[in-house]
Coordinates of C-alpha atoms and ligand atoms in Angstrom, one line a residue:
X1 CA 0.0 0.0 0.0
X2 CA 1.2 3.9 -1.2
X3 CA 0.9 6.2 1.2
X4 CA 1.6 10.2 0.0
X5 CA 2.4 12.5 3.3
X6 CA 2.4 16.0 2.3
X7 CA 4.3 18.3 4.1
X8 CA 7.3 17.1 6.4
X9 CA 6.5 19.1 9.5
X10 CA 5.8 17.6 12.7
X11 CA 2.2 16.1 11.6
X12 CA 4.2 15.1 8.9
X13 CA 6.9 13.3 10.0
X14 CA 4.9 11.4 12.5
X15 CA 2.2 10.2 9.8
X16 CA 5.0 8.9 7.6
X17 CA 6.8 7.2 10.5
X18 CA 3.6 5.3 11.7
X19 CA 2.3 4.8 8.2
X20 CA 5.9 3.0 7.6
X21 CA 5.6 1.3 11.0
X22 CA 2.0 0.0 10.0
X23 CA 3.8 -1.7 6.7
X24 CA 3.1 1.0 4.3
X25 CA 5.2 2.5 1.3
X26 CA 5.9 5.6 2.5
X27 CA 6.7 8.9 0.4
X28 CA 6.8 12.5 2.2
X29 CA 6.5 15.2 -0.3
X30 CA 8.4 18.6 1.4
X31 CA 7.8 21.8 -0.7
X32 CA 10.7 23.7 1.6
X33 CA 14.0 22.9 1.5
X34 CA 14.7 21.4 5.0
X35 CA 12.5 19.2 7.6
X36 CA 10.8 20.2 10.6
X37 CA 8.4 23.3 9.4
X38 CA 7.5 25.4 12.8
X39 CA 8.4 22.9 15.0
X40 CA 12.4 23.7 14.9
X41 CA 11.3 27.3 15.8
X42 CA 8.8 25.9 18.7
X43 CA 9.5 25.8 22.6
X44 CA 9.1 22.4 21.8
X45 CA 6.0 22.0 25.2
X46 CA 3.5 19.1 23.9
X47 CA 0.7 19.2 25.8
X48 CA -3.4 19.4 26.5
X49 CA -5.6 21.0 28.8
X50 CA -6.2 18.6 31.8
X51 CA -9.1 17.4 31.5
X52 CA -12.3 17.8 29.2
X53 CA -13.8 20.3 31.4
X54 CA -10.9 22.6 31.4
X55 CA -10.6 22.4 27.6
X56 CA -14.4 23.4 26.7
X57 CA -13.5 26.4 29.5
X58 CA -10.9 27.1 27.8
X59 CA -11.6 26.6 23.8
X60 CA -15.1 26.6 23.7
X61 CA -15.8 26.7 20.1
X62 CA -13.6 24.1 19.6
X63 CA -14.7 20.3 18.2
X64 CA -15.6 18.5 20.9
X65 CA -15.1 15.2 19.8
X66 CA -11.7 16.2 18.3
X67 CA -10.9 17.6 21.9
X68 CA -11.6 14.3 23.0
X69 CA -9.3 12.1 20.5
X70 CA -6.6 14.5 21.9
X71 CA -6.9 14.0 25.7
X72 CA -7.4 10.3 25.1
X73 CA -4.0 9.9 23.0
X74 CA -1.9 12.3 23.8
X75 CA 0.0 10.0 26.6
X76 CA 0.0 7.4 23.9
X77 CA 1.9 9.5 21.4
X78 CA 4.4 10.8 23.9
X79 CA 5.4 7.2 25.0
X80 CA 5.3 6.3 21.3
X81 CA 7.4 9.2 20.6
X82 CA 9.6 8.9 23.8
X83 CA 10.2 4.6 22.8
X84 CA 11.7 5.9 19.2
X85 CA 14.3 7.7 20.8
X86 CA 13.0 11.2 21.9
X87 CA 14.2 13.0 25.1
X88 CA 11.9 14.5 27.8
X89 CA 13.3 17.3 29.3
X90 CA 10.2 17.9 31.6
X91 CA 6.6 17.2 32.5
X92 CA 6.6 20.7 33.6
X93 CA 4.6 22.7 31.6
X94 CA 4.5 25.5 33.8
X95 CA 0.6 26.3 33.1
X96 CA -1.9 24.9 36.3
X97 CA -4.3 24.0 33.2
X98 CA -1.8 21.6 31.1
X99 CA -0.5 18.7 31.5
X100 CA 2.4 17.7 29.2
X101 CA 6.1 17.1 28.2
X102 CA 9.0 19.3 26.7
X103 CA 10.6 17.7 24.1
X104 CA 13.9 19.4 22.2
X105 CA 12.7 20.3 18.8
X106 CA 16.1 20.1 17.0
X107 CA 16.1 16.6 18.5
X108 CA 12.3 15.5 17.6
X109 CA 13.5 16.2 14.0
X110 CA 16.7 14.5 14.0
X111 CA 15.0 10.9 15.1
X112 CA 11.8 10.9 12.8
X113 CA 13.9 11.7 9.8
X114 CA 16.2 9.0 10.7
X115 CA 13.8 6.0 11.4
X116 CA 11.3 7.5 8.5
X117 CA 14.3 6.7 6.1
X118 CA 15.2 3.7 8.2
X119 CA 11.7 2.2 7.6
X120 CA 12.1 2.6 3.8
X121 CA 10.4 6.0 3.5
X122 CA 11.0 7.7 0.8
X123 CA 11.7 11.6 1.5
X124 CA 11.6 14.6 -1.5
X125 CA 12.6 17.8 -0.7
X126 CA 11.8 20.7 -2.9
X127 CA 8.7 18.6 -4.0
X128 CA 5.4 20.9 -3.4
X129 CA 1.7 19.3 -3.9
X130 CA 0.4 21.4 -6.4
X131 CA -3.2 19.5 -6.4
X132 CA -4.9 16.1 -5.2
X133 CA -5.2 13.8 -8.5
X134 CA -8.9 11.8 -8.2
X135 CA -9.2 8.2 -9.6
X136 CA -12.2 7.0 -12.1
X137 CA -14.3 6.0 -9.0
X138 CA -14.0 9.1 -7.4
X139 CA -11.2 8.4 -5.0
X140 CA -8.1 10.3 -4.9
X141 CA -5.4 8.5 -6.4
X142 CA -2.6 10.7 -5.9
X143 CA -1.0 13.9 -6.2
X144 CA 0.4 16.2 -9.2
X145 CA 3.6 18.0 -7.3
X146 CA 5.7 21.1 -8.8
X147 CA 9.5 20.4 -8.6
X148 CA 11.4 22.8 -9.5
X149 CA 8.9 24.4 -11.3
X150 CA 7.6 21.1 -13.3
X151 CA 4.7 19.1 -12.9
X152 CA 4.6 15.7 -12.5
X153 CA 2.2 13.0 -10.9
X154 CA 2.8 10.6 -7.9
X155 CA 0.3 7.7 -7.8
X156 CA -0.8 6.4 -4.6
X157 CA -3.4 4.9 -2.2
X158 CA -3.8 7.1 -0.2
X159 CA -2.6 10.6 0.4
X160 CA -2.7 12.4 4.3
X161 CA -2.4 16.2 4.1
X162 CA -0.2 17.6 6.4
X163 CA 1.2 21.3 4.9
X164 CA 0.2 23.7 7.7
X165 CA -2.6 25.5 6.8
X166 CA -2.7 28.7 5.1
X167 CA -0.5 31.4 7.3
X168 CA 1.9 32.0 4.8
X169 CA -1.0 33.1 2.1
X170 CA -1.4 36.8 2.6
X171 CA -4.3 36.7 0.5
X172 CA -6.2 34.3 2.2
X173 CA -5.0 35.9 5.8
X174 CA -6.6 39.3 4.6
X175 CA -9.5 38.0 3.6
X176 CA -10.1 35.6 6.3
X177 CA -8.4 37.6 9.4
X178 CA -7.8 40.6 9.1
X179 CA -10.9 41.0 7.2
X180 CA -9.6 44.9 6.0
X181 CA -6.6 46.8 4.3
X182 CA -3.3 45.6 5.7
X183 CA -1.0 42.7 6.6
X184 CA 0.1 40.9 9.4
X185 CA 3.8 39.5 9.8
X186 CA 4.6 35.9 9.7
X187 CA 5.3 33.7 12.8
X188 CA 6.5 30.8 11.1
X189 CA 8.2 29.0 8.3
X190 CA 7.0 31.0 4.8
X191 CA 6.1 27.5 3.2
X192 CA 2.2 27.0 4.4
X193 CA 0.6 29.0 2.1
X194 CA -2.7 26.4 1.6
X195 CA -2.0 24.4 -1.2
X196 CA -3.6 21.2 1.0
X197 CA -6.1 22.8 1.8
X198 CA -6.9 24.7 -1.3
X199 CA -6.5 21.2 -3.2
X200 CA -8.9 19.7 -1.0
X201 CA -11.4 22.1 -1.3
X202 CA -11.1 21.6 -4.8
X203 CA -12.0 18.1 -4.7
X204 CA -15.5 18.8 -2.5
X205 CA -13.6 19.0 0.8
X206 CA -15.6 20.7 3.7
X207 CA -13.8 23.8 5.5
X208 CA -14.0 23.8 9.3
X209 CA -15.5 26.6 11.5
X210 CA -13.0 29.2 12.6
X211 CA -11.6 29.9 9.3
X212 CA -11.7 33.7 10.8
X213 CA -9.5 32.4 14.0
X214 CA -5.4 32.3 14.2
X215 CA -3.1 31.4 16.5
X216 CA -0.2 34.0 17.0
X217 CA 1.9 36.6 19.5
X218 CA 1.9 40.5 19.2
X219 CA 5.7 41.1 18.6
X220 CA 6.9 44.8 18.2
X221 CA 5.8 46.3 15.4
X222 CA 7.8 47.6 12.4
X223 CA 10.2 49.2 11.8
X224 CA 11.4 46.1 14.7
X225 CA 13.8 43.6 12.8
X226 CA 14.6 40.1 13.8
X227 CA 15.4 37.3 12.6
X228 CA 13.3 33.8 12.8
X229 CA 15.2 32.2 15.5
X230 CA 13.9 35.4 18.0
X231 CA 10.2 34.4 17.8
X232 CA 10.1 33.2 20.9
X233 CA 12.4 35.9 22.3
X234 CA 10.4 38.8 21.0
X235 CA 6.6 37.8 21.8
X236 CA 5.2 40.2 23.4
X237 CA 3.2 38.0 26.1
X238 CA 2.2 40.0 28.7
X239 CA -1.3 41.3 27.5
X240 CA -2.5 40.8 30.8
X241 CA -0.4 43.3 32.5
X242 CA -1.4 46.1 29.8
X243 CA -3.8 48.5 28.4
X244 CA -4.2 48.2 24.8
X245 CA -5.3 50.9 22.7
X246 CA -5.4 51.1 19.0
X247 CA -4.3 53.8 17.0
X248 CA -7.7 55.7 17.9
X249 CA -6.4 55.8 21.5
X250 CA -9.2 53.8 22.2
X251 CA -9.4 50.0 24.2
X252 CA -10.1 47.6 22.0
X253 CA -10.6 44.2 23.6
X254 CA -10.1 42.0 27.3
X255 CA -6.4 42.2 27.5
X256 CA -6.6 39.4 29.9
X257 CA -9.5 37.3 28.5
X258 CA -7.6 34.0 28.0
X259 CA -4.4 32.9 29.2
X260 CA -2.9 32.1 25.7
X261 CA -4.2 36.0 24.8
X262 CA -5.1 34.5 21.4
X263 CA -8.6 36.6 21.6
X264 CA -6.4 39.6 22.0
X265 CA -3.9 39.1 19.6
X266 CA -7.0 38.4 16.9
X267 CA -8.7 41.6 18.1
X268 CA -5.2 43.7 17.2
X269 CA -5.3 42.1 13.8
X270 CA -9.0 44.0 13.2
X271 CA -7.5 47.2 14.9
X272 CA -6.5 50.3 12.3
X273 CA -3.3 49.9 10.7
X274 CA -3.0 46.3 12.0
X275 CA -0.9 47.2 15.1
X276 CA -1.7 48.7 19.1
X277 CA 0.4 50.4 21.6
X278 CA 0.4 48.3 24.9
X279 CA 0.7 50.6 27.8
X280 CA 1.5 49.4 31.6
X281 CA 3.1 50.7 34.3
X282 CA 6.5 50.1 36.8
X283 CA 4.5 47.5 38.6
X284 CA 3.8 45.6 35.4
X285 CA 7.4 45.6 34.3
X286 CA 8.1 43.4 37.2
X287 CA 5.4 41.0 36.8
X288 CA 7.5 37.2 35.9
X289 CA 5.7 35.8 32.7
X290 CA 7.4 32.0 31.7
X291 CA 10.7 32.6 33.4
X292 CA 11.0 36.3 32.5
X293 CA 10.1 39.6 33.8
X294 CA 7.3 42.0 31.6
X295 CA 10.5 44.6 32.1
X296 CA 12.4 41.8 30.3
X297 CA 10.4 41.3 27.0
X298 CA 10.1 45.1 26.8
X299 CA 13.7 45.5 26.5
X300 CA 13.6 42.9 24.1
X301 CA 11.6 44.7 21.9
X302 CA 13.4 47.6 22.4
X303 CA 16.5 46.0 21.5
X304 CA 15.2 44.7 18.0
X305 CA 14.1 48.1 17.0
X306 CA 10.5 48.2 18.2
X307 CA 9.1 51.5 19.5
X308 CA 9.3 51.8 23.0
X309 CA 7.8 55.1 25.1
X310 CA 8.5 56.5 28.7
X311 CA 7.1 58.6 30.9
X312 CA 6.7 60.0 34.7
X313 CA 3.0 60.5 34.3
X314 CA -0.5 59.9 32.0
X315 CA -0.1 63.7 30.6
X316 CA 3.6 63.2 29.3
X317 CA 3.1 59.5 28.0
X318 CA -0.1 61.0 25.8
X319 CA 2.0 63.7 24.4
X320 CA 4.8 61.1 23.6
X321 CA 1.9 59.4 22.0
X322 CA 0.7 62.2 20.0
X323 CA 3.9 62.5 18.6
X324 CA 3.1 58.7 17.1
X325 CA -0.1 60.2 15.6
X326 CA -2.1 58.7 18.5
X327 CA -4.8 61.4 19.6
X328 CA -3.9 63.0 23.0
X329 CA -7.2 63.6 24.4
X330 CA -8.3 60.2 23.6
X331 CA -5.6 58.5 25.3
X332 CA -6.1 60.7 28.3
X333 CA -10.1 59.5 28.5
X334 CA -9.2 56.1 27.8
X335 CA -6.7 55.6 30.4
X336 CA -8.4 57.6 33.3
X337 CA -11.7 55.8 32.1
X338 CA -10.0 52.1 32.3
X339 CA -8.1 52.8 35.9
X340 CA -11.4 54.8 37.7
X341 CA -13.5 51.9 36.7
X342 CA -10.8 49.2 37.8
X343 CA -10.2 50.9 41.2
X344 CA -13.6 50.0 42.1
X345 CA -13.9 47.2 41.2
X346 CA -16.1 47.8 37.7
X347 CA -13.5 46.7 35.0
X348 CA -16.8 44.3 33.9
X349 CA -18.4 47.5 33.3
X350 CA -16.4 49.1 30.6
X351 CA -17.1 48.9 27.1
X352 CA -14.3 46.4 26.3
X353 CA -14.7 44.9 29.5
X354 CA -11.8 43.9 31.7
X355 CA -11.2 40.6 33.0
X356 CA -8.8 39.7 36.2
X357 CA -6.0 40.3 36.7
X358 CA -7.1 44.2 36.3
X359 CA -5.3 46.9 38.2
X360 CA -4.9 50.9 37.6
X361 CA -2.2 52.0 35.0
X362 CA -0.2 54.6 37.9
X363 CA 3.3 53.7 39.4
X364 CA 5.6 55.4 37.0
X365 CA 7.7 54.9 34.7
X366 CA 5.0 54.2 32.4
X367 CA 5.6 52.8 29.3
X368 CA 4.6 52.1 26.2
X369 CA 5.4 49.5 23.7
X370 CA 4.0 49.4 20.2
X371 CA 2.8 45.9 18.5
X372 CA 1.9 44.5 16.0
X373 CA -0.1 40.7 15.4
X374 CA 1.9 37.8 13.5
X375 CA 0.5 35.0 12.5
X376 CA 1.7 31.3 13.9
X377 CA -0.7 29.4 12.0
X378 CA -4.2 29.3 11.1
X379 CA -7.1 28.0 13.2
X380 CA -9.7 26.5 10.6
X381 CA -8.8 24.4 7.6
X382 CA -10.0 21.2 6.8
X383 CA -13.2 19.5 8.7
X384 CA -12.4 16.0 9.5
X385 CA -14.0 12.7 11.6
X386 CA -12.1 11.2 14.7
X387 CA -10.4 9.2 12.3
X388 CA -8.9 12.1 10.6
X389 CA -10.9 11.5 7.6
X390 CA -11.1 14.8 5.5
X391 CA -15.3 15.1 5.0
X392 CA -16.9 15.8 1.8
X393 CA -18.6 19.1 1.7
X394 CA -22.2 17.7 0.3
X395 CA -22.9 15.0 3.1
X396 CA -20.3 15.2 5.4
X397 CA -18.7 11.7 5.0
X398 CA -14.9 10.5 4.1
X399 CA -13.7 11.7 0.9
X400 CA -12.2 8.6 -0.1
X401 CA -8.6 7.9 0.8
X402 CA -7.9 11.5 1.5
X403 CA -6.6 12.3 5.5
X404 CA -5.4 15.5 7.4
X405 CA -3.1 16.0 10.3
X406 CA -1.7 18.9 12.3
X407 CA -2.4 22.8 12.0
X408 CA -4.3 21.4 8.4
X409 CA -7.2 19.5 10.5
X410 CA -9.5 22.6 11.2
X411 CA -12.2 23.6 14.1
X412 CA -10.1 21.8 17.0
X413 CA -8.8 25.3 18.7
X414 CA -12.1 27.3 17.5
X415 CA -12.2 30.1 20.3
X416 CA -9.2 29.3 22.5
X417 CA -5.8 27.5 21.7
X418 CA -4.7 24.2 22.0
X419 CA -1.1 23.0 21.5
X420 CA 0.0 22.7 17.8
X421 CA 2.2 20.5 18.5
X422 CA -0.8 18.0 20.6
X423 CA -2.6 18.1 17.3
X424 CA 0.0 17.3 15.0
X425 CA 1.4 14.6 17.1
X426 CA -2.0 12.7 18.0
X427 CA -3.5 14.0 14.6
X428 CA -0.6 12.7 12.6
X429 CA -0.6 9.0 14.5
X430 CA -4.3 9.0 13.8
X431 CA -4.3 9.5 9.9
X432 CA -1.6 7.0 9.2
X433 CA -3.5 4.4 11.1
X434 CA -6.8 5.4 9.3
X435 CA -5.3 5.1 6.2
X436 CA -3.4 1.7 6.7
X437 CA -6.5 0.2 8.4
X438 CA -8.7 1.2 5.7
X439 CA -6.3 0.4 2.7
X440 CA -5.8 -3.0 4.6
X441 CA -9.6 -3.8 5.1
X442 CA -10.2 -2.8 1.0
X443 CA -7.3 -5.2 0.2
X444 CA -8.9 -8.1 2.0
X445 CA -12.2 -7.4 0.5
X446 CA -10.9 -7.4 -3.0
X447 CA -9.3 -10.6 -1.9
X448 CA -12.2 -12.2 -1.1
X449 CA -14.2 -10.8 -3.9
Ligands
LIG501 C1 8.0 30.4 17.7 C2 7.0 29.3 17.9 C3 6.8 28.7 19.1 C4 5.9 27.6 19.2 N1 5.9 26.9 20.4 C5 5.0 25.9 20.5 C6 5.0 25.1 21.7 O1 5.8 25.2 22.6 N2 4.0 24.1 21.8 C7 3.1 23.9 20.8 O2 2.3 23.0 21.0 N3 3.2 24.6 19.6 C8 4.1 25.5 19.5 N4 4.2 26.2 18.3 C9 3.3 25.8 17.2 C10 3.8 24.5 16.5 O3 5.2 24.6 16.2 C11 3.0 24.2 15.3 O4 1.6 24.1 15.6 C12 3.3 22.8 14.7 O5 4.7 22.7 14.5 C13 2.6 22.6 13.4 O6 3.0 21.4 12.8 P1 2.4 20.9 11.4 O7 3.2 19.8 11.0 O8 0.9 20.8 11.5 O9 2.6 22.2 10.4 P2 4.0 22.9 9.9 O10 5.0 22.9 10.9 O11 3.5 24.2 9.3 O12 4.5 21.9 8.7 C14 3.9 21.9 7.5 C15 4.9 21.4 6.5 O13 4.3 21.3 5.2 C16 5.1 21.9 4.2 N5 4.3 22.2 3.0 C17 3.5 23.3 2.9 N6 2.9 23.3 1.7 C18 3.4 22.2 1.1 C19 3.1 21.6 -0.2 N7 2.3 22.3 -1.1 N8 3.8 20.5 -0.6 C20 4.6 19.9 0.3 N9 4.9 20.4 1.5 C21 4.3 21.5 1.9 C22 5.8 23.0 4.9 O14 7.0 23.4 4.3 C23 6.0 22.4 6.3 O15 7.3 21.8 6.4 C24 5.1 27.2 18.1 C25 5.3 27.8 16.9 C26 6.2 28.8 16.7 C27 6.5 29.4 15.4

């Protein structure tokens, strides 16, 4: 049995390995021109909420039954993971809601390349699906793939999609995200532009819900300048501590409604000019986010260029604001609105209404940092079964031999986040054995018959 794996990412690697495990001919089509897509930029934490109830809390749009598959195998796929030869460094995850391990990506890589090959995969670099090729019956049959700018056809049995999603399509990110004029800088590796899910579309796929969602930071925004090694380094993760305004001088959304501050990081993206200037004060700087201080990540955007503001008091932070363009007045109203109605206690009351942890902007130096949204990777993409069967748009059953794994399988993270790296582990496991089992059950039946 031929199994095609597009896209050699995590979800990737791991369908090809347990599709070769399982006994079948393996060939991983990579359109970039190493292994690994965002993973070898990740903090490399695999993990899941702890339990069902803490997931719909915390990712309530999300599909449930989805959420489900990834509580119930998650343990499985680290074992499986840790038994080929990967290293935990902790079960810590650092997060009261997660449970998990840290794995080191580099690592990760370096032993599912190695036993994919070993186990007679065959691995193209430089090799980009270009569309899903559909048998006389209706089935898909294989793939036509661009190589250095030629087309050419690989036949197979079955094909799992595993290329990322679509965050490195600018066009589909305005249209979908931002939903307005502008653009919004790439957190990840520039190869995901949706040609899995475009292709699958194409052949009757159904899209999931939260096509509109993405998973991202707010980094400092241009003119900052880094390179793709300082993702992690630059975020901006302290939304919590802050008061966003947009270029109105006006709030704009919970800064502390969810821990991941994905809601936050999607409202900026809808925000004038696709940036905000986060504002906090001296006691904010010292607030400890994941082993570093607020003060800490501020310098760091400082450092690559972003714009950073300082003050004694609200008057001269507003006119250092002005000078960005930012209106004085309405920065003034703004602030004194937010810290009056969080001194007593009626953050719930405000317009963009303020969840806990909410405390008055006051204790000089006050600062503020200006950022801007960058996309990880997308939210919705393809709608699929608990098997990871990609479903056909008129009736909602399997499109025949055609799978999805990882940021590609859509709807999982709808209103929330979930690890990436949970969904392409548990997601990736899942589609091989779907697609061995099935091609396995269709060769006994035409055995028989
Ligand atoms: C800075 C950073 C930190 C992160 N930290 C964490 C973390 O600690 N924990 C966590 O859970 N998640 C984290 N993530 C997210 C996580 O890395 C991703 O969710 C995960 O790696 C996605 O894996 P994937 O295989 O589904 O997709 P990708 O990694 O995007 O892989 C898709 C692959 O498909 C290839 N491809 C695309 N189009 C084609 C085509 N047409 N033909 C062939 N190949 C194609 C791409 O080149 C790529 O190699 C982080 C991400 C970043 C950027």
């Amino acid at each position: 049995m031929r199994i095609i794996v597009v896209g050699g990412g995590f979800a990737g690697l791991v369908a090809a390995l347990q599709a070769g495990e399982l006994g079948a001919q393996v060939t991983l089509l990579e359109k970039g021109d190493r292994l690994g897509g965002s993973l070898v930029y990740s903090s490399g934490y695999i993990w899941s909420y702890k339990d069902l109830k803490i997931f719909r809390q915390e990712v309530p749009g999300g599909d449930v039954a989805l959420q489900k598959l990834i509580l119930q195998q998650l343990e499985t796929g680290l074992s499986w993971l840790e038994a080929r030869g990967a290293i935990i460094l902790t079960r810590e995850t650092g997060n009261p809601l997660t449970i998990g391990a840290r794995f080191d990506p580099e690592q990760i890589v370096a032993i599912l390349v190695d036993r994919v090959a070993a186990s007679g995969g065959r691995i193209l670099l430089g090799t980009a699906l270009d569309d899903l090729v559909e048998d006389p019956e209706g089935c898909i049959g294989g793939v036509r793939v661009v190589v250095s700018g030629k087309a050419r056809k690989e036949s197979s049995d079955a094909v799992i999609l595993a290329s990322g999603g679509f965050a490195a399509n600018p066009d589909l990110v305005r249209h979908y995200m931002i939903q307005g004029p502008g653009s919004m800088r790439l957190r990840a590796h520039p190869w995901s532009t949706g040609d899995g899910f475009l292709a699958a579309l194409r052949a009757g796929a159904l899209a999931s819900t939260g096509l509109n969602e993405f998973y991202g930071r707010n980094l400092p925004a241009p003119p900052a300048h880094f390179s793709t090694e300082a993702f992690v380094e630059v975020s901006q993760l302290y939304g919590r501590h802050v008061v966003a305004i947009n270029l109105n001088g006006e709030r704009y959304a919970d800064e502390a409604a969810d821990w991941s501050e994905t809601a936050l990081v999607q409202a900026t993206a809808h925000q004038p000019g696709v940036r905000a200037w986060y504002v906090l004060d001296g006691a904010a700087l010292r607030e400890r986010i994941r082993g570093r201080t607020v003060g800490e990540m501020v310098k760091a955007a400082r450092r690559v260029g972003g714009k950073v503001l300082q003050a004694e008091g609200l008057k001269e932070l507003a006119e250092k604001l002005a000078e960005q363009s930012i209106p004085r007045e309405n920065v003034i109203r703004t602030l004194r609105e937010y810290n009056a109605a969080v001194a007593s206690g009626r953050g719930n009351e405000l317009s963009s209404l303020r969840s806990e942890p909410a405390t008055a902007v006051r204790t000089p130096p006050l600062t503020a940092v200006e950022v801007a949204p960058a996309i990880t990777h997308t939210i919705g993409g393809l709608a699929v079964d608990t098997g990871c069967r990609v479903l056909r748009r008129t009736d909602r059953q399997p499109l025949p031999r055609l799978y999805a794994a990882g940021v590609e399988v859509g709807g999982v993270s709808v209103g929330g986040y979930t690890s990436g790296l949970a969904t392409a582990l548990v997601f990736g496991r899942v589609a091989a054995r779907s697609a061995v089992e099935a091609l396995h059950n269709l060769h006994v039946s035409n055995r028989r018959g």
